[in-house]
Every structure is written in C-alpha cells, then in structure tokens.
Amino acid sequence: MSLLARLAPHLPYVRRYARALTGDQTTGDHYVRVALEALAAGERSLDVNLSPRVALYRVFHAIWLSSGAQLEARRDDTSSLADDASQRLMRIAPRSRQAFLLTALEGFTPTEASQILDCDFTEVERLISEAQSEIDAELATDVLIIEDEPVIAADIEALVRELGHDVIDIAATRGEAVEAVSRRTPGLVLADIQLADGSSGIDAVKDILARLDVPVIFITAFPERLLTGERPEPTFLITKPFQPETVKAAIGQALFFHPRRTKKAA
C-alpha cells in the first residue's frame, strides 16, 4: 500500500488538529503539507511500531518542534488571530496546548499522546491539566445552539452551562437560528448540519456570519460535508456521537482564538 493510501483516511483530521493548534487554516495546512513533503522525500519516516494515525501525528509534531513551535499569524487585516488571542496563546505553553488538543479534540488516549509528543504518561496528564485550567479561566460568553434533536440539545446545553457560559437560545431550524440572533447577539455558535425542517445548519451559519463576527463549532454526524478541502473549512468540527470532553475542549479553543464577545464585554 502506498504512503498516500495509508495516510489518506487520517489527513482531514490531522488538518483539523493543525488548524485548532495554530488557530488558522492556512498556517495549519502549511505544517501538514511540510510534514507530508518530508515523508515523501524520505526526510522523515513513520514509526512502524505505531498505528498509522499516531505515527502521522508524531511526524507532524517533529515538524512543528523543528520550527520552534512558532505561531505564524498573518499580519494583515484579515488575520484570524487578534492580538489579544495571540497573547493568550503564548501564555499557554505549546506542549500543554498540544497535549490538551490531542486527547480532548482528537480523541487520542494519554498513552497515544505521550507517543506523539515523545514524553511519558504522567507528563501528558500534567500538561492536559495545565491547559484546561488556563482555558476554562479565560472566557465566558453567550452561546446559541442550533440542534433539532431535543436530547442532544439538552446534553450540549448542560456542557455549555457547566463551563460557565449562558445559552441564549436553542434553534431547531435555520429560520429559528436567524431569529434568535436578531434578538440577542451570541459570542459562540454550536451548530448541527441537518435541521428539523430539512434546512441546513451550514446555511444558518452563513446567514449569521454575514451579520456577525462570531466563532462557530459544528457538531455533526456528517463531517465529510465540511472536510472537503474545496473551500474554507471550519476550524472546529466535532463528529457525533461526541464525547463531552471533546465539546468542552472545542469551546475553550474556539473562544480562546476568537474572543470577540465575553460576558464582561457584553
């Protein structure tokens, strides 16, 4: 089996991870591309003692570390990272941020994360704890949930409130989502793709983003509809059925990189 064939199933997810780690699609994709080029040129190799996915992330991290783990934010007016977000990012050590994302967002076990980061299990647990404490303490905001399944919506609402955020509304359709935003401005949107009346959560988000600058997390059973590589993709994408810690991690990261509207600023 060719190298590309072995890695193809994992590429959308390492790209998702790279974007979450850097806070920017272009920067994240750059690091993934460099890692793949290094593998193709024989400059790096996959560890045969690891699963292909773990081995790929390990190579990605070798590339990341070789660059000094620098966040190469664009300096023009279209940069996806505001200065305050960059400062917050720099306050969390790169290793802590990596351990947190690998386990909470990507679903690796602490043991797998330790293989990727080339450190021991105890160190990974310490890094995760440090990152989680930093992120949870940073931001609180108003959240709009776009979800047509009442049980799932209730689960998400409970997670959001547990983190100290307020839920301003739960919308089951595109129209309800747009109406909710007209009544109160959210600081974060959590959106499903397929909604109750056959409308699309993607279209609902487009309507919202045409009016507001707000971070969005998609929570869906159909991630392939968004991970196409053909258009700008969401930085934060969670696959159903989801783990609570995955949602918590994504919320923390989304607000961390896009702190436009907190309770204190509202």
PDB file of C-alpha atoms in Angstrom:
ATOM      1  CA  MET A   1       0.000   0.000   0.000  1.00  0.00           C
ATOM      2  CA  SER A   2       1.347   3.435  -0.929  1.00  0.00           C
ATOM      3  CA  LEU A   3       2.143   6.066   1.671  1.00  0.00           C
ATOM      4  CA  LEU A   4      -0.713   8.278   0.480  1.00  0.00           C
ATOM      5  CA  ALA A   5      -3.203   5.427   0.680  1.00  0.00           C
ATOM      6  CA  ARG A   6      -2.139   4.618   4.216  1.00  0.00           C
ATOM      7  CA  LEU A   7      -2.460   8.196   5.389  1.00  0.00           C
ATOM      8  CA  ALA A   8      -5.460   9.375   3.357  1.00  0.00           C
ATOM      9  CA  PRO A   9      -8.125   8.443   5.971  1.00  0.00           C
ATOM     10  CA  HIS A  10      -6.280  10.479   8.599  1.00  0.00           C
ATOM     11  CA  LEU A  11      -5.418  13.616   6.638  1.00  0.00           C
ATOM     12  CA  PRO A  12      -8.704  15.516   7.198  1.00  0.00           C
ATOM     13  CA  TYR A  13      -8.304  15.042  10.924  1.00  0.00           C
ATOM     14  CA  VAL A  14      -4.646  15.986  11.214  1.00  0.00           C
ATOM     15  CA  ARG A  15      -5.553  19.101   9.205  1.00  0.00           C
ATOM     16  CA  ARG A  16      -8.388  19.829  11.642  1.00  0.00           C
ATOM     17  CA  TYR A  17      -5.974  19.402  14.528  1.00  0.00           C
ATOM     18  CA  ALA A  18      -3.343  21.621  12.920  1.00  0.00           C
ATOM     19  CA  ARG A  19      -5.898  24.376  12.392  1.00  0.00           C
ATOM     20  CA  ALA A  20      -7.074  24.156  16.008  1.00  0.00           C
ATOM     21  CA  LEU A  21      -3.485  24.172  17.250  1.00  0.00           C
ATOM     22  CA  THR A  22      -2.494  27.251  15.244  1.00  0.00           C
ATOM     23  CA  GLY A  23      -5.879  28.977  15.128  1.00  0.00           C
ATOM     24  CA  ASP A  24      -5.614  29.448  11.390  1.00  0.00           C
ATOM     25  CA  GLN A  25      -6.417  27.194   8.408  1.00  0.00           C
ATOM     26  CA  THR A  26      -3.597  28.466   6.198  1.00  0.00           C
ATOM     27  CA  THR A  27      -0.947  28.078   8.885  1.00  0.00           C
ATOM     28  CA  GLY A  28      -2.234  24.680   9.959  1.00  0.00           C
ATOM     29  CA  ASP A  29      -2.349  23.356   6.415  1.00  0.00           C
ATOM     30  CA  HIS A  30       1.187  24.638   5.867  1.00  0.00           C
ATOM     31  CA  TYR A  31       2.559  22.497   8.687  1.00  0.00           C
ATOM     32  CA  VAL A  32       0.663  19.429   7.459  1.00  0.00           C
ATOM     33  CA  ARG A  33       1.968  19.956   3.932  1.00  0.00           C
ATOM     34  CA  VAL A  34       5.561  20.257   5.155  1.00  0.00           C
ATOM     35  CA  ALA A  35       5.166  17.040   7.145  1.00  0.00           C
ATOM     36  CA  LEU A  36       3.847  15.166   4.114  1.00  0.00           C
ATOM     37  CA  GLU A  37       6.628  16.532   1.922  1.00  0.00           C
ATOM     38  CA  ALA A  38       9.197  15.390   4.470  1.00  0.00           C
ATOM     39  CA  LEU A  39       7.685  11.897   4.455  1.00  0.00           C
ATOM     40  CA  ALA A  40       7.610  11.770   0.656  1.00  0.00           C
ATOM     41  CA  ALA A  41      11.230  12.917   0.426  1.00  0.00           C
ATOM     42  CA  GLY A  42      12.394  10.382   2.986  1.00  0.00           C
ATOM     43  CA  GLU A  43      13.468  13.097   5.422  1.00  0.00           C
ATOM     44  CA  ARG A  44      11.007  11.693   7.965  1.00  0.00           C
ATOM     45  CA  SER A  45       9.518   8.232   8.330  1.00  0.00           C
ATOM     46  CA  LEU A  46       6.503   6.696  10.028  1.00  0.00           C
ATOM     47  CA  ASP A  47       7.284   4.674  13.140  1.00  0.00           C
ATOM     48  CA  VAL A  48       6.312   1.115  12.207  1.00  0.00           C
ATOM     49  CA  ASN A  49       5.652   0.310  15.866  1.00  0.00           C
ATOM     50  CA  LEU A  50       2.806   2.819  15.984  1.00  0.00           C
ATOM     51  CA  SER A  51      -0.555   2.931  14.253  1.00  0.00           C
ATOM     52  CA  PRO A  52      -0.514   5.000  11.024  1.00  0.00           C
ATOM     53  CA  ARG A  53      -2.574   7.757  12.647  1.00  0.00           C
ATOM     54  CA  VAL A  54      -0.373   8.051  15.729  1.00  0.00           C
ATOM     55  CA  ALA A  55       2.749   7.866  13.569  1.00  0.00           C
ATOM     56  CA  LEU A  56       1.455  10.652  11.289  1.00  0.00           C
ATOM     57  CA  TYR A  57       0.743  12.974  14.209  1.00  0.00           C
ATOM     58  CA  ARG A  58       4.180  12.160  15.626  1.00  0.00           C
ATOM     59  CA  VAL A  59       5.815  13.278  12.368  1.00  0.00           C
ATOM     60  CA  PHE A  60       3.641  16.393  12.340  1.00  0.00           C
ATOM     61  CA  HIS A  61       4.910  17.267  15.810  1.00  0.00           C
ATOM     62  CA  ALA A  62       8.502  16.686  14.807  1.00  0.00           C
ATOM     63  CA  ILE A  63       7.982  19.280  12.065  1.00  0.00           C
ATOM     64  CA  TRP A  64       6.207  21.628  14.465  1.00  0.00           C
ATOM     65  CA  LEU A  65       9.017  21.429  17.009  1.00  0.00           C
ATOM     66  CA  SER A  66      11.713  21.841  14.381  1.00  0.00           C
ATOM     67  CA  SER A  67      10.179  25.215  13.524  1.00  0.00           C
ATOM     68  CA  GLY A  68      10.332  26.290  17.150  1.00  0.00           C
ATOM     69  CA  ALA A  69       6.561  25.848  17.529  1.00  0.00           C
ATOM     70  CA  GLN A  70       6.065  29.367  16.285  1.00  0.00           C
ATOM     71  CA  LEU A  71       2.566  30.622  15.515  1.00  0.00           C
ATOM     72  CA  GLU A  72       2.948  32.230  12.108  1.00  0.00           C
ATOM     73  CA  ALA A  73      -0.066  34.507  12.287  1.00  0.00           C
ATOM     74  CA  ARG A  74      -0.623  36.676   9.272  1.00  0.00           C
ATOM     75  CA  ARG A  75      -0.024  40.348   9.968  1.00  0.00           C
ATOM     76  CA  ASP A  76      -2.552  41.873   7.591  1.00  0.00           C
ATOM     77  CA  ASP A  77      -6.088  42.989   8.423  1.00  0.00           C
ATOM     78  CA  THR A  78      -7.558  39.611   7.512  1.00  0.00           C
ATOM     79  CA  SER A  79      -5.620  37.737  10.193  1.00  0.00           C
ATOM     80  CA  SER A  80      -7.767  35.190  12.003  1.00  0.00           C
ATOM     81  CA  LEU A  81      -5.990  35.917  15.296  1.00  0.00           C
ATOM     82  CA  ALA A  82      -6.438  39.182  17.142  1.00  0.00           C
ATOM     83  CA  ASP A  83      -3.527  40.467  19.217  1.00  0.00           C
ATOM     84  CA  ASP A  84      -5.211  39.514  22.499  1.00  0.00           C
ATOM     85  CA  ALA A  85      -5.770  35.961  21.251  1.00  0.00           C
ATOM     86  CA  SER A  86      -2.115  35.690  20.276  1.00  0.00           C
ATOM     87  CA  GLN A  87      -1.129  36.856  23.727  1.00  0.00           C
ATOM     88  CA  ARG A  88      -3.428  34.328  25.367  1.00  0.00           C
ATOM     89  CA  LEU A  89      -1.977  31.622  23.164  1.00  0.00           C
ATOM     90  CA  MET A  90       1.541  32.482  24.176  1.00  0.00           C
ATOM     91  CA  ARG A  91       0.573  32.210  27.837  1.00  0.00           C
ATOM     92  CA  ILE A  92      -0.176  28.519  27.336  1.00  0.00           C
ATOM     93  CA  ALA A  93       2.979  26.570  26.630  1.00  0.00           C
ATOM     94  CA  PRO A  94       2.895  24.802  23.242  1.00  0.00           C
ATOM     95  CA  ARG A  95       3.302  21.370  24.829  1.00  0.00           C
ATOM     96  CA  SER A  96       0.316  21.885  27.130  1.00  0.00           C
ATOM     97  CA  ARG A  97      -1.815  23.054  24.239  1.00  0.00           C
ATOM     98  CA  GLN A  98      -0.779  20.056  22.149  1.00  0.00           C
ATOM     99  CA  ALA A  99      -1.493  17.502  24.878  1.00  0.00           C
ATOM    100  CA  PHE A 100      -4.887  19.060  25.529  1.00  0.00           C
ATOM    101  CA  LEU A 101      -5.926  19.049  21.877  1.00  0.00           C
ATOM    102  CA  LEU A 102      -4.613  15.567  21.155  1.00  0.00           C
ATOM    103  CA  THR A 103      -6.684  13.988  23.902  1.00  0.00           C
ATOM    104  CA  ALA A 104      -9.770  16.203  24.110  1.00  0.00           C
ATOM    105  CA  LEU A 105     -10.256  17.167  20.461  1.00  0.00           C
ATOM    106  CA  GLU A 106      -8.619  14.340  18.543  1.00  0.00           C
ATOM    107  CA  GLY A 107      -9.607  11.525  20.880  1.00  0.00           C
ATOM    108  CA  PHE A 108      -6.167  10.051  21.469  1.00  0.00           C
ATOM    109  CA  THR A 109      -5.574   8.289  24.754  1.00  0.00           C
ATOM    110  CA  PRO A 110      -2.976   9.833  27.092  1.00  0.00           C
ATOM    111  CA  THR A 111      -0.703   6.914  26.167  1.00  0.00           C
ATOM    112  CA  GLU A 112      -1.029   7.696  22.448  1.00  0.00           C
ATOM    113  CA  ALA A 113      -0.488  11.391  23.159  1.00  0.00           C
ATOM    114  CA  SER A 114       2.695  10.531  25.025  1.00  0.00           C
ATOM    115  CA  GLN A 115       3.899   8.596  21.954  1.00  0.00           C
ATOM    116  CA  ILE A 116       3.115  11.534  19.697  1.00  0.00           C
ATOM    117  CA  LEU A 117       4.771  14.074  21.979  1.00  0.00           C
ATOM    118  CA  ASP A 118       7.623  11.742  22.947  1.00  0.00           C
ATOM    119  CA  CYS A 119       7.091  12.087  26.693  1.00  0.00           C
ATOM    120  CA  ASP A 120       5.760   9.895  29.495  1.00  0.00           C
ATOM    121  CA  PHE A 121       2.148   9.358  30.566  1.00  0.00           C
ATOM    122  CA  THR A 122       2.455  11.402  33.758  1.00  0.00           C
ATOM    123  CA  GLU A 123       3.797  14.380  31.849  1.00  0.00           C
ATOM    124  CA  VAL A 124       0.869  14.268  29.423  1.00  0.00           C
ATOM    125  CA  GLU A 125      -1.645  14.289  32.280  1.00  0.00           C
ATOM    126  CA  ARG A 126       0.097  17.274  33.836  1.00  0.00           C
ATOM    127  CA  LEU A 127       0.138  19.160  30.538  1.00  0.00           C
ATOM    128  CA  ILE A 128      -3.566  18.494  29.954  1.00  0.00           C
ATOM    129  CA  SER A 129      -4.490  19.728  33.402  1.00  0.00           C
ATOM    130  CA  GLU A 130      -2.488  22.923  32.970  1.00  0.00           C
ATOM    131  CA  ALA A 131      -4.034  23.735  29.595  1.00  0.00           C
ATOM    132  CA  GLN A 132      -7.587  23.016  30.735  1.00  0.00           C
ATOM    133  CA  SER A 133      -7.228  25.283  33.765  1.00  0.00           C
ATOM    134  CA  GLU A 134      -5.898  28.123  31.626  1.00  0.00           C
ATOM    135  CA  ILE A 135      -8.610  27.865  29.005  1.00  0.00           C
ATOM    136  CA  ASP A 136     -11.541  27.479  31.407  1.00  0.00           C
ATOM    137  CA  ALA A 137     -10.453  30.566  33.331  1.00  0.00           C
ATOM    138  CA  GLU A 138     -10.123  32.798  30.276  1.00  0.00           C
ATOM    139  CA  LEU A 139     -13.531  33.401  28.734  1.00  0.00           C
ATOM    140  CA  ALA A 140     -17.266  33.176  29.333  1.00  0.00           C
ATOM    141  CA  THR A 141     -19.867  34.156  26.752  1.00  0.00           C
ATOM    142  CA  ASP A 142     -23.420  33.773  25.402  1.00  0.00           C
ATOM    143  CA  VAL A 143     -23.987  30.673  23.280  1.00  0.00           C
ATOM    144  CA  LEU A 144     -26.513  29.864  20.546  1.00  0.00           C
ATOM    145  CA  ILE A 145     -27.154  26.149  19.990  1.00  0.00           C
ATOM    146  CA  ILE A 146     -28.507  25.084  16.593  1.00  0.00           C
ATOM    147  CA  GLU A 147     -29.706  21.500  17.055  1.00  0.00           C
ATOM    148  CA  ASP A 148     -33.013  19.802  16.225  1.00  0.00           C
ATOM    149  CA  GLU A 149     -32.675  16.728  18.485  1.00  0.00           C
ATOM    150  CA  PRO A 150     -34.005  17.728  21.941  1.00  0.00           C
ATOM    151  CA  VAL A 151     -31.948  15.185  23.884  1.00  0.00           C
ATOM    152  CA  ILE A 152     -28.710  16.143  22.135  1.00  0.00           C
ATOM    153  CA  ALA A 153     -29.519  19.836  22.526  1.00  0.00           C
ATOM    154  CA  ALA A 154     -30.082  19.330  26.255  1.00  0.00           C
ATOM    155  CA  ASP A 155     -26.765  17.497  26.601  1.00  0.00           C
ATOM    156  CA  ILE A 156     -24.919  20.292  24.803  1.00  0.00           C
ATOM    157  CA  GLU A 157     -26.673  22.940  26.876  1.00  0.00           C
ATOM    158  CA  ALA A 158     -25.619  21.195  30.097  1.00  0.00           C
ATOM    159  CA  LEU A 159     -21.991  21.101  28.938  1.00  0.00           C
ATOM    160  CA  VAL A 160     -22.064  24.766  27.969  1.00  0.00           C
ATOM    161  CA  ARG A 161     -23.509  25.837  31.310  1.00  0.00           C
ATOM    162  CA  GLU A 162     -21.049  23.634  33.186  1.00  0.00           C
ATOM    163  CA  LEU A 163     -18.254  25.693  31.625  1.00  0.00           C
ATOM    164  CA  GLY A 164     -19.798  28.915  32.910  1.00  0.00           C
ATOM    165  CA  HIS A 165     -21.433  30.123  29.699  1.00  0.00           C
ATOM    166  CA  ASP A 166     -25.047  31.222  29.147  1.00  0.00           C
ATOM    167  CA  VAL A 167     -27.298  29.624  26.496  1.00  0.00           C
ATOM    168  CA  ILE A 168     -29.335  32.360  24.844  1.00  0.00           C
ATOM    169  CA  ASP A 169     -31.446  30.034  22.693  1.00  0.00           C
ATOM    170  CA  ILE A 170     -31.746  26.574  21.142  1.00  0.00           C
ATOM    171  CA  ALA A 171     -32.796  26.722  17.478  1.00  0.00           C
ATOM    172  CA  ALA A 172     -34.100  23.696  15.589  1.00  0.00           C
ATOM    173  CA  THR A 173     -34.232  25.303  12.130  1.00  0.00           C
ATOM    174  CA  ARG A 174     -32.358  27.817  10.019  1.00  0.00           C
ATOM    175  CA  GLY A 175     -35.131  30.364  10.477  1.00  0.00           C
ATOM    176  CA  GLU A 176     -35.158  29.979  14.250  1.00  0.00           C
ATOM    177  CA  ALA A 177     -31.388  30.447  14.356  1.00  0.00           C
ATOM    178  CA  VAL A 178     -31.507  33.690  12.393  1.00  0.00           C
ATOM    179  CA  GLU A 179     -34.393  34.950  14.519  1.00  0.00           C
ATOM    180  CA  ALA A 180     -32.511  34.103  17.730  1.00  0.00           C
ATOM    181  CA  VAL A 181     -29.501  36.136  16.594  1.00  0.00           C
ATOM    182  CA  SER A 182     -31.720  39.108  15.800  1.00  0.00           C
ATOM    183  CA  ARG A 183     -32.931  39.101  19.404  1.00  0.00           C
ATOM    184  CA  ARG A 184     -29.577  38.661  21.131  1.00  0.00           C
ATOM    185  CA  THR A 185     -26.014  38.542  19.879  1.00  0.00           C
ATOM    186  CA  PRO A 186     -24.163  35.315  20.733  1.00  0.00           C
ATOM    187  CA  GLY A 187     -20.457  35.070  21.409  1.00  0.00           C
ATOM    188  CA  LEU A 188     -20.354  31.463  20.147  1.00  0.00           C
ATOM    189  CA  VAL A 189     -22.485  29.253  17.897  1.00  0.00           C
ATOM    190  CA  LEU A 190     -22.696  25.462  18.161  1.00  0.00           C
ATOM    191  CA  ALA A 191     -24.387  24.089  15.042  1.00  0.00           C
ATOM    192  CA  ASP A 192     -25.624  20.806  13.613  1.00  0.00           C
ATOM    193  CA  ILE A 193     -25.858  20.407   9.827  1.00  0.00           C
ATOM    194  CA  GLN A 194     -29.221  18.664   9.285  1.00  0.00           C
ATOM    195  CA  LEU A 195     -32.097  20.536  10.934  1.00  0.00           C
ATOM    196  CA  ALA A 196     -35.732  19.762  11.746  1.00  0.00           C
ATOM    197  CA  ASP A 197     -37.475  21.209   8.701  1.00  0.00           C
ATOM    198  CA  GLY A 198     -34.900  19.972   6.198  1.00  0.00           C
ATOM    199  CA  SER A 199     -32.984  23.228   6.327  1.00  0.00           C
ATOM    200  CA  SER A 200     -29.222  23.338   6.664  1.00  0.00           C
ATOM    201  CA  GLY A 201     -27.148  24.355   9.653  1.00  0.00           C
ATOM    202  CA  ILE A 202     -24.442  25.336   7.188  1.00  0.00           C
ATOM    203  CA  ASP A 203     -26.803  27.861   5.601  1.00  0.00           C
ATOM    204  CA  ALA A 204     -27.888  29.076   9.037  1.00  0.00           C
ATOM    205  CA  VAL A 205     -24.260  29.703   9.963  1.00  0.00           C
ATOM    206  CA  LYS A 206     -23.657  31.526   6.676  1.00  0.00           C
ATOM    207  CA  ASP A 207     -26.608  33.803   7.458  1.00  0.00           C
ATOM    208  CA  ILE A 208     -25.241  34.501  10.927  1.00  0.00           C
ATOM    209  CA  LEU A 209     -21.670  35.119   9.771  1.00  0.00           C
ATOM    210  CA  ALA A 210     -22.949  37.589   7.179  1.00  0.00           C
ATOM    211  CA  ARG A 211     -24.086  39.719  10.117  1.00  0.00           C
ATOM    212  CA  LEU A 212     -21.705  38.858  12.957  1.00  0.00           C
ATOM    213  CA  ASP A 213     -18.074  38.040  13.615  1.00  0.00           C
ATOM    214  CA  VAL A 214     -18.558  35.025  15.862  1.00  0.00           C
ATOM    215  CA  PRO A 215     -16.761  31.671  16.297  1.00  0.00           C
ATOM    216  CA  VAL A 216     -18.637  28.563  15.177  1.00  0.00           C
ATOM    217  CA  ILE A 217     -18.299  24.915  16.177  1.00  0.00           C
ATOM    218  CA  PHE A 218     -20.059  22.332  14.021  1.00  0.00           C
ATOM    219  CA  ILE A 219     -21.272  19.206  15.828  1.00  0.00           C
ATOM    220  CA  THR A 220     -22.469  16.752  13.207  1.00  0.00           C
ATOM    221  CA  ALA A 221     -22.759  13.143  12.116  1.00  0.00           C
ATOM    222  CA  PHE A 222     -21.684  14.218   8.619  1.00  0.00           C
ATOM    223  CA  PRO A 223     -18.194  15.780   8.931  1.00  0.00           C
ATOM    224  CA  GLU A 224     -17.335  14.796   5.359  1.00  0.00           C
ATOM    225  CA  ARG A 225     -19.679  17.540   4.132  1.00  0.00           C
ATOM    226  CA  LEU A 226     -17.343  20.123   5.601  1.00  0.00           C
ATOM    227  CA  LEU A 227     -13.907  18.476   5.328  1.00  0.00           C
ATOM    228  CA  THR A 228     -13.686  18.627   1.546  1.00  0.00           C
ATOM    229  CA  GLY A 229     -10.607  20.788   1.011  1.00  0.00           C
ATOM    230  CA  GLU A 230     -12.561  22.638  -1.695  1.00  0.00           C
ATOM    231  CA  ARG A 231     -13.476  25.731   0.353  1.00  0.00           C
ATOM    232  CA  PRO A 232     -12.614  27.372   3.675  1.00  0.00           C
ATOM    233  CA  GLU A 233     -13.371  24.793   6.337  1.00  0.00           C
ATOM    234  CA  PRO A 234     -14.457  25.204   9.947  1.00  0.00           C
ATOM    235  CA  THR A 235     -11.576  25.187  12.375  1.00  0.00           C
ATOM    236  CA  PHE A 236     -13.723  23.391  14.940  1.00  0.00           C
ATOM    237  CA  LEU A 237     -15.625  20.317  13.848  1.00  0.00           C
ATOM    238  CA  ILE A 238     -16.892  17.574  16.188  1.00  0.00           C
ATOM    239  CA  THR A 239     -18.264  14.261  14.996  1.00  0.00           C
ATOM    240  CA  LYS A 240     -21.377  12.696  16.543  1.00  0.00           C
ATOM    241  CA  PRO A 241     -21.629  10.768  18.757  1.00  0.00           C
ATOM    242  CA  PHE A 242     -19.399  13.120  20.681  1.00  0.00           C
ATOM    243  CA  GLN A 243     -17.538  12.873  23.956  1.00  0.00           C
ATOM    244  CA  PRO A 244     -18.313  15.636  26.485  1.00  0.00           C
ATOM    245  CA  GLU A 245     -14.640  16.449  26.904  1.00  0.00           C
ATOM    246  CA  THR A 246     -14.337  16.926  23.143  1.00  0.00           C
ATOM    247  CA  VAL A 247     -17.072  19.568  23.151  1.00  0.00           C
ATOM    248  CA  LYS A 248     -15.557  21.298  26.170  1.00  0.00           C
ATOM    249  CA  ALA A 249     -12.159  21.371  24.508  1.00  0.00           C
ATOM    250  CA  ALA A 250     -13.521  22.806  21.273  1.00  0.00           C
ATOM    251  CA  ILE A 251     -15.473  25.509  23.104  1.00  0.00           C
ATOM    252  CA  GLY A 252     -12.401  26.538  25.035  1.00  0.00           C
ATOM    253  CA  GLN A 253     -10.241  26.647  21.929  1.00  0.00           C
ATOM    254  CA  ALA A 254     -12.838  28.477  19.803  1.00  0.00           C
ATOM    255  CA  LEU A 255     -13.233  31.225  22.388  1.00  0.00           C
ATOM    256  CA  PHE A 256      -9.534  31.298  23.059  1.00  0.00           C
ATOM    257  CA  PHE A 257      -8.711  32.094  19.451  1.00  0.00           C
ATOM    258  CA  HIS A 258     -11.704  34.324  18.791  1.00  0.00           C
ATOM    259  CA  PRO A 259     -12.511  36.277  21.975  1.00  0.00           C
ATOM    260  CA  ARG A 260     -14.875  38.789  20.404  1.00  0.00           C
ATOM    261  CA  ARG A 261     -17.696  38.868  22.933  1.00  0.00           C
ATOM    262  CA  THR A 262     -17.344  37.810  26.556  1.00  0.00           C
ATOM    263  CA  LYS A 263     -19.769  38.346  29.432  1.00  0.00           C
ATOM    264  CA  LYS A 264     -17.570  41.116  30.735  1.00  0.00           C
ATOM    265  CA  ALA A 265     -17.680  42.895  27.360  1.00  0.00           C
ATOM    266  CA  ALA A 266     -21.366  42.266  26.703  1.00  0.00           C
TER     267      ALA A 266
END
